[in-house]
Coordinates of C-alpha atoms in Angstrom, one line a residue:
Chain O
M1 CA -162.5 -30.5 -208.3
A2 CA -158.8 -31.3 -209.1
A3 CA -159.7 -33.4 -212.0
E4 CA -161.6 -29.9 -213.0
I5 CA -157.8 -28.7 -212.6
K6 CA -156.4 -31.0 -214.3
A7 CA -159.0 -31.4 -217.3
L8 CA -159.2 -27.6 -217.6
V9 CA -155.1 -27.7 -217.4
L10 CA -155.0 -30.1 -220.2
A11 CA -157.1 -27.9 -222.6
G12 CA -154.8 -24.7 -221.9
K13 CA -157.3 -23.0 -219.6
R14 CA -154.6 -22.4 -217.3
E15 CA -156.5 -19.4 -215.8
A16 CA -159.3 -20.9 -215.4
A17 CA -156.9 -23.7 -213.9
R18 CA -155.5 -21.4 -211.4
D19 CA -159.1 -19.4 -209.7
R20 CA -160.8 -23.7 -209.5
F21 CA -156.6 -24.2 -207.5
A22 CA -157.3 -21.3 -205.2
E23 CA -160.4 -22.5 -203.7
I24 CA -158.6 -25.9 -202.7
V25 CA -156.2 -24.1 -201.7
A26 CA -158.7 -22.2 -198.9
V27 CA -160.4 -26.0 -198.2
H28 CA -157.2 -27.6 -197.3
Q29 CA -155.4 -24.6 -196.1
R30 CA -156.0 -24.8 -192.3
R31 CA -155.7 -28.9 -192.7
A32 CA -152.1 -28.0 -194.6
T33 CA -151.1 -25.4 -191.7
R34 CA -151.6 -27.9 -188.6
I35 CA -149.6 -31.0 -190.1
A36 CA -146.9 -28.8 -191.3
Y37 CA -145.7 -27.2 -187.6
Q38 CA -146.4 -30.5 -185.7
Y39 CA -143.2 -31.3 -188.0
L40 CA -141.4 -27.9 -188.5
R41 CA -143.1 -26.1 -185.0
D42 CA -141.6 -22.8 -186.8
V43 CA -144.1 -20.5 -188.8
H44 CA -141.6 -19.2 -191.4
D45 CA -140.6 -23.2 -192.7
V46 CA -144.1 -23.8 -192.3
D47 CA -145.6 -21.2 -194.2
E48 CA -142.4 -22.5 -196.6
A49 CA -143.2 -25.3 -196.9
V50 CA -147.6 -25.0 -197.5
Q51 CA -146.9 -22.7 -200.2
D52 CA -144.4 -25.2 -201.8
A53 CA -146.5 -28.3 -201.4
F54 CA -149.6 -25.4 -203.5
V55 CA -147.1 -24.6 -205.7
K56 CA -145.5 -28.0 -206.8
V57 CA -149.2 -29.7 -206.2
F58 CA -150.5 -27.2 -209.7
A59 CA -147.3 -27.8 -210.9
H60 CA -148.3 -31.6 -211.7
I61 CA -151.5 -31.4 -211.6
T62 CA -151.3 -33.7 -215.1
N63 CA -149.5 -35.7 -213.3
Y64 CA -152.8 -36.4 -210.6
R65 CA -154.5 -40.3 -211.2
E66 CA -158.2 -39.7 -210.2
D67 CA -158.1 -43.3 -208.5
L68 CA -156.5 -41.1 -205.3
P69 CA -157.8 -39.6 -203.4
F70 CA -156.7 -35.5 -203.8
D71 CA -156.6 -35.0 -199.6
V72 CA -153.3 -38.5 -200.0
W73 CA -151.8 -37.0 -203.0
F74 CA -151.6 -33.6 -201.4
T75 CA -150.3 -34.3 -197.5
R76 CA -148.0 -36.8 -198.5
I77 CA -146.0 -34.3 -201.2
L78 CA -146.6 -32.1 -198.1
V79 CA -145.1 -34.1 -195.6
N80 CA -142.2 -34.4 -198.3
G81 CA -141.4 -31.5 -198.5
C82 CA -141.1 -30.9 -194.3
L83 CA -139.4 -33.4 -193.7
D84 CA -136.8 -32.1 -196.5
L85 CA -137.3 -29.7 -195.1
R86 CA -136.3 -30.6 -191.9
K87 CA -133.3 -31.8 -192.9
A88 CA -132.0 -28.4 -194.5
R89 CA -133.1 -27.4 -191.2
A90 CA -130.6 -29.7 -188.6
R91 CA -128.1 -30.0 -191.7
R92 CA -128.0 -25.5 -191.2
L93 CA -127.7 -25.8 -188.4
R94 CA -124.4 -28.3 -187.7
W95 CA -122.7 -25.9 -190.6
V96 CA -123.9 -22.6 -188.9
L97 CA -123.9 -20.4 -185.5
P98 CA -127.8 -19.6 -185.3
A99 CA -128.8 -15.5 -185.5
P100 CA -128.8 -13.7 -181.7
A101 CA -132.2 -13.8 -180.8
D102 CA -132.4 -10.6 -180.3
G103 CA -132.3 -9.5 -184.3
A104 CA -135.6 -11.4 -185.4
P105 CA -138.7 -9.9 -185.9
P106 CA -141.4 -10.5 -183.6
E107 CA -144.2 -11.7 -184.6
P108 CA -146.7 -10.2 -184.4
V109 CA -149.1 -10.7 -181.0
A110 CA -152.8 -10.0 -180.9
P111 CA -153.7 -7.5 -178.5
Q112 CA -155.9 -10.2 -176.3
P113 CA -155.0 -14.0 -176.2
S114 CA -157.5 -16.4 -178.1
P115 CA -159.0 -19.1 -176.7
E116 CA -156.2 -21.4 -178.4
E117 CA -153.7 -19.7 -177.6
R118 CA -155.1 -19.3 -173.9
L119 CA -155.1 -23.7 -173.8
L120 CA -151.9 -23.7 -175.4
A121 CA -149.9 -21.8 -172.7
S122 CA -151.6 -23.9 -169.7
E123 CA -149.8 -26.1 -168.4
C124 CA -150.8 -28.6 -169.6
G125 CA -150.8 -28.1 -173.4
R126 CA -146.9 -27.7 -173.6
R127 CA -146.8 -30.8 -172.0
I128 CA -149.3 -32.2 -174.1
A129 CA -146.5 -30.6 -177.1
A130 CA -143.7 -31.3 -175.0
A131 CA -144.4 -35.6 -175.7
V132 CA -145.7 -35.0 -179.1
D133 CA -142.1 -34.4 -179.7
Q134 CA -140.7 -36.9 -178.4
L135 CA -142.3 -39.6 -180.4
P136 CA -139.9 -41.0 -183.7
E137 CA -140.5 -39.8 -186.9
R138 CA -142.2 -42.4 -187.9
Q139 CA -144.6 -42.8 -184.7
R140 CA -145.6 -39.1 -184.9
T141 CA -146.1 -38.6 -188.5
V142 CA -148.9 -42.1 -188.4
F143 CA -150.3 -39.6 -185.3
T144 CA -150.2 -37.0 -186.9
L145 CA -152.1 -37.9 -189.9
C146 CA -154.5 -40.1 -188.2
Q147 CA -155.0 -38.4 -185.2
I148 CA -154.8 -34.1 -186.2
A149 CA -155.3 -34.8 -190.0
E150 CA -157.9 -36.7 -189.8
Q151 CA -156.6 -39.4 -192.5
S152 CA -158.5 -42.9 -191.6
T153 CA -155.3 -46.0 -191.3
S154 CA -155.6 -47.0 -194.6
E155 CA -155.5 -43.2 -196.2
V156 CA -151.9 -42.4 -193.8
S157 CA -151.3 -45.7 -195.6
R158 CA -151.5 -44.8 -198.9
T159 CA -149.8 -41.4 -198.0
L160 CA -146.6 -42.9 -196.9
G161 CA -146.9 -46.1 -199.4
L162 CA -146.8 -48.6 -195.4
R163 CA -148.9 -51.5 -195.4
E164 CA -152.3 -50.6 -193.5
A165 CA -150.9 -53.4 -190.3
T166 CA -147.6 -51.5 -190.2
V167 CA -150.1 -47.7 -189.8
R168 CA -151.6 -49.5 -186.9
V169 CA -148.6 -50.7 -185.5
H170 CA -147.2 -47.2 -185.5
L171 CA -149.8 -45.5 -184.4
F172 CA -150.7 -47.4 -181.7
R173 CA -147.1 -48.0 -179.9
A174 CA -147.2 -43.3 -180.2
V175 CA -150.6 -43.2 -178.1
R176 CA -149.5 -45.7 -175.9
K177 CA -145.5 -43.8 -175.2
L178 CA -148.0 -40.8 -175.5
R179 CA -150.5 -41.6 -172.5
T180 CA -146.9 -42.9 -170.5
L181 CA -145.5 -39.7 -171.0
L182 CA -148.6 -37.9 -169.8
E183 CA -149.8 -39.7 -167.6
H184 CA -146.1 -40.3 -165.5
E185 CA -146.0 -36.6 -165.7
S186 CA -149.1 -36.2 -163.9
Chain H
M1 CA -158.7 -62.6 -175.1
T2 CA -156.4 -59.4 -173.8
M3 CA -158.2 -59.3 -171.1
R4 CA -157.2 -60.2 -166.9
Q5 CA -158.9 -60.1 -164.0
N6 CA -161.9 -59.5 -166.1
H7 CA -161.0 -55.9 -166.8
L8 CA -159.2 -54.5 -170.0
S9 CA -155.2 -54.7 -170.2
D10 CA -154.2 -51.0 -171.4
D11 CA -153.3 -52.4 -174.8
R12 CA -156.8 -53.3 -175.8
L13 CA -157.8 -50.0 -174.6
I14 CA -155.8 -48.0 -176.5
D15 CA -156.7 -50.9 -180.4
I16 CA -161.0 -50.7 -179.6
C17 CA -160.1 -46.7 -178.9
L18 CA -158.6 -45.9 -182.1
D19 CA -160.5 -48.4 -183.7
R20 CA -163.4 -46.2 -182.8
A21 CA -162.2 -43.1 -183.4
S22 CA -161.1 -44.4 -187.5
D23 CA -163.8 -43.7 -190.0
R24 CA -162.9 -47.4 -190.9
H25 CA -163.6 -50.5 -188.0
D26 CA -161.1 -53.1 -189.0
T27 CA -162.8 -56.4 -187.6
A28 CA -159.2 -57.5 -186.3
V29 CA -159.2 -55.1 -183.4
A30 CA -162.9 -54.3 -183.1
P31 CA -164.6 -55.0 -179.1
T32 CA -166.2 -58.2 -180.0
E33 CA -169.0 -57.9 -177.4
S34 CA -168.7 -60.1 -174.2
E35 CA -165.6 -56.7 -174.8
E36 CA -168.5 -54.2 -174.8
R37 CA -170.7 -55.4 -172.3
H38 CA -167.7 -55.2 -169.8
L39 CA -167.0 -52.0 -170.8
R40 CA -170.7 -50.6 -170.2
S41 CA -171.5 -52.7 -167.1
C42 CA -167.6 -51.9 -165.5
A43 CA -166.1 -48.8 -163.0
P44 CA -163.3 -48.5 -163.0
C45 CA -162.4 -50.1 -167.2
E46 CA -165.3 -47.4 -167.9
E47 CA -163.0 -44.1 -166.4
R48 CA -160.4 -46.0 -167.5
W49 CA -161.5 -45.4 -171.3
T50 CA -162.6 -42.1 -170.8
R51 CA -159.1 -41.1 -169.7
L52 CA -158.1 -42.6 -172.3
A53 CA -160.4 -40.9 -175.4
R54 CA -159.6 -37.6 -173.6
L55 CA -156.3 -37.6 -173.8
L56 CA -156.7 -38.2 -177.0
A57 CA -159.1 -35.0 -177.6
D58 CA -156.9 -32.7 -175.9
V59 CA -153.1 -34.3 -177.8
R60 CA -155.4 -33.6 -181.0
E61 CA -156.9 -30.1 -179.7
V62 CA -153.1 -29.0 -178.6
A63 CA -152.0 -29.1 -181.9
A64 CA -154.6 -27.5 -183.2
A65 CA -154.6 -24.5 -181.2
Q66 CA -151.1 -24.7 -181.7
A67 CA -150.4 -24.0 -185.0
D68 CA -154.5 -21.5 -185.5
A69 CA -152.5 -19.1 -183.1
H70 CA -149.7 -18.7 -185.6
F71 CA -151.8 -18.7 -188.6
T72 CA -154.6 -16.8 -188.1
P73 CA -157.9 -15.8 -191.2
D74 CA -155.7 -12.9 -192.3
R75 CA -152.6 -14.6 -192.2
L76 CA -153.9 -17.9 -193.7
A77 CA -155.0 -15.1 -196.4
R78 CA -151.6 -13.7 -196.9
Q79 CA -150.5 -16.9 -197.8
R80 CA -152.8 -18.0 -200.0
A81 CA -152.3 -14.4 -201.8
R82 CA -148.2 -16.0 -202.5
V83 CA -149.2 -18.9 -203.5
L84 CA -151.4 -17.7 -205.8
Q85 CA -149.1 -14.8 -207.0
R86 CA -146.4 -18.0 -206.9
I87 CA -148.6 -19.6 -209.6
D88 CA -148.9 -17.1 -211.9
H89 CA -144.7 -16.0 -211.7
E90 CA -144.1 -19.8 -213.3
A91 CA -146.1 -19.7 -215.2
R92 CA -144.5 -16.8 -217.4
H93 CA -141.8 -18.7 -219.2
G94 CA -138.4 -17.6 -219.3
R95 CA -137.2 -15.5 -223.1
V96 CA -135.3 -17.8 -224.9
L97 CA -133.1 -15.5 -227.0
A98 CA -132.1 -17.2 -230.6
F99 CA -129.1 -18.6 -231.0
P100 CA -126.7 -16.2 -233.8
A101 CA -126.9 -19.6 -235.7
A102 CA -130.6 -19.2 -236.3
L103 CA -130.3 -15.7 -237.6
G104 CA -129.4 -16.6 -241.4
H105 CA -126.3 -16.6 -243.4
V106 CA -123.4 -14.5 -242.3
P107 CA -121.2 -13.9 -244.8
T108 CA -117.2 -16.1 -244.1
F109 CA -114.1 -14.6 -244.7
T110 CA -113.1 -17.1 -248.4
S111 CA -116.8 -16.3 -249.8
R112 CA -116.8 -12.8 -250.7
P113 CA -112.9 -12.4 -253.2
R114 CA -112.5 -8.9 -253.0
M115 CA -111.8 -9.2 -249.1
R116 CA -109.0 -11.8 -250.0
W117 CA -107.2 -9.1 -252.5
V118 CA -107.6 -6.6 -249.7
A119 CA -105.7 -9.2 -247.7
A120 CA -103.2 -10.4 -250.4
A121 CA -102.0 -7.2 -250.8
A122 CA -102.0 -6.0 -247.4
A123 CA -99.8 -9.5 -247.0
A124 CA -97.7 -8.9 -249.8
G125 CA -96.8 -4.9 -248.6
L126 CA -95.4 -6.1 -245.2
F127 CA -93.6 -9.3 -246.7
I128 CA -91.8 -6.1 -249.1
G129 CA -91.5 -4.0 -246.4
V130 CA -89.5 -6.6 -243.7
A131 CA -86.9 -7.3 -246.5
A132 CA -86.3 -4.3 -248.1
E133 CA -85.6 -3.2 -243.9
H134 CA -83.0 -6.3 -243.8
V135 CA -81.8 -5.8 -247.3
T136 CA -80.8 -1.8 -246.1
H137 CA -79.3 -2.4 -243.4
W138 CA -76.8 -5.1 -244.5
M139 CA -75.0 -2.2 -247.0
P140 CA -72.0 -1.4 -246.3
G141 CA -72.1 2.5 -246.2
R142 CA -75.2 1.5 -243.3
R143 CA -72.8 -1.2 -241.4
V144 CA -72.5 0.2 -237.4
Q145 CA -68.5 -1.0 -236.7
P146 CA -68.7 -2.2 -233.4
A147 CA -65.5 -1.3 -232.8
A148 CA -66.4 2.4 -233.0
V149 CA -69.1 1.8 -230.6
A150 CA -66.5 -0.1 -228.4
N151 CA -64.0 3.0 -228.4
T152 CA -67.3 5.4 -226.7
V153 CA -67.4 3.4 -223.9
D154 CA -64.7 3.8 -221.1
V155 CA -65.4 0.0 -219.4
R156 CA -62.8 -0.2 -216.4
P157 CA -63.4 -0.7 -213.0
D158 CA -62.1 1.9 -211.9
A159 CA -63.8 4.2 -213.8
L160 CA -67.3 3.1 -212.6
Q161 CA -65.6 3.7 -209.1
L162 CA -65.3 6.6 -210.1
A163 CA -68.7 7.7 -211.6
T164 CA -69.8 7.0 -208.7
A165 CA -68.0 8.5 -206.0
P166 CA -69.8 11.6 -205.3
L167 CA -67.8 14.5 -207.1
S168 CA -66.8 18.4 -206.2
E169 CA -68.1 20.5 -208.4
E170 CA -64.6 21.9 -209.6
E171 CA -63.5 17.9 -210.3
F172 CA -67.1 17.0 -212.7
L173 CA -65.6 20.3 -214.7
G174 CA -62.2 19.4 -214.4
R175 CA -62.9 15.3 -215.7
I176 CA -65.8 17.4 -218.8
E177 CA -62.1 19.0 -219.9
L178 CA -60.3 15.4 -219.6
A179 CA -62.6 14.0 -222.3
A180 CA -63.9 16.0 -224.5
E181 CA -59.4 16.7 -225.2
G182 CA -59.2 13.5 -226.3
A183 CA -59.2 11.6 -229.3
A184 CA -62.2 10.0 -229.6
S185 CA -64.0 12.7 -229.0
A186 CA -62.8 15.1 -232.4
A187 CA -66.1 15.2 -233.2
L188 CA -67.8 17.3 -230.6
R189 CA -64.1 19.2 -230.6
P190 CA -66.3 22.0 -233.3
L191 CA -68.8 21.9 -229.9
D192 CA -65.9 22.5 -227.4
D193 CA -64.7 25.5 -229.8
L194 CA -68.2 27.9 -228.8
T195 CA -69.1 27.1 -225.1
P196 CA -67.3 29.3 -222.6
R197 CA -64.0 27.2 -220.4
V198 CA -64.5 27.0 -216.5
W199 CA -61.5 29.1 -216.3
E200 CA -61.7 31.6 -218.6
V201 CA -65.8 32.2 -215.9
A202 CA -63.2 31.7 -213.4
A203 CA -62.3 34.4 -213.9
R204 CA -64.7 36.5 -214.8

């Protein structure tokens, strides 16, 4: 579909390309928010990162190489965006005092907790989230892409520009560390 | 092999678990026939394997649930709309204003002879005016005598002191009388004759 959109843009049919792109957004959006959430843990930052990634992809669709799966290309853009946002946030926190918590508008909460919310609220969910947060940056990235974004190790290696063997090593270390953290706590 | 007391090591178990989870099996880490056989027949190893597989599944599930709890279908629809809105916005190119040079030939000062004559006449008029002012200023009848100017001003220190000291009304008027009777104020004499004297006013 990405190749088709590229062809439409090159043919000057921008409106048609935009309509087709809306379909791509719908397909990849959920997965993109899950990946971004692992990096940013902030709803507004996640929203921003995902939007930026899609807008960037459309703006540079003419550079898209058909030999690369769209997933890989898009995920690379998304991950780079998330890492940039994290860096920016760290800089902001270093120099600017955080706003008082009571000034921020609360997130709208569904009246009945969904199954996901129930799982998240459980002790097990909290422990798992905390353990994933403790992983070193590279291990966390590889683990997120392999286990949460469900990419193969070869796709992850192309996304991150690492050798496949290196990806496997990071993944292995991430799982071993998670296992240690979670089994020691339980 | 990485077996210890016939059981699979933890690291080997992780390797095999990840390999099974992956859609592309790597021959370097894929379980050998004997390992497969061991996994099927050894209850402790099978339990460890199950625990590890469950842990990975839990992590996946929690990670997905965390994001999905915040990003409801409504919110995703809003996000999608915002993406398309931004794409539309970026498609609208900024309006480029034409640089003034591109508007055509603007007549310059040197290209219009009539304007040159006007400017030359204005400059000549200015020059003649300044020269005439100089000539009339330095003519003998119009020259201001520096000595006469000096005579009209009393710059003695005691005079300054007196001027700044507080005076009564009588004293003040008396001094005006004395100044008016001085030789240097002959030109003011006719005006002085018209005004009444202090003592005349006081006597009435």
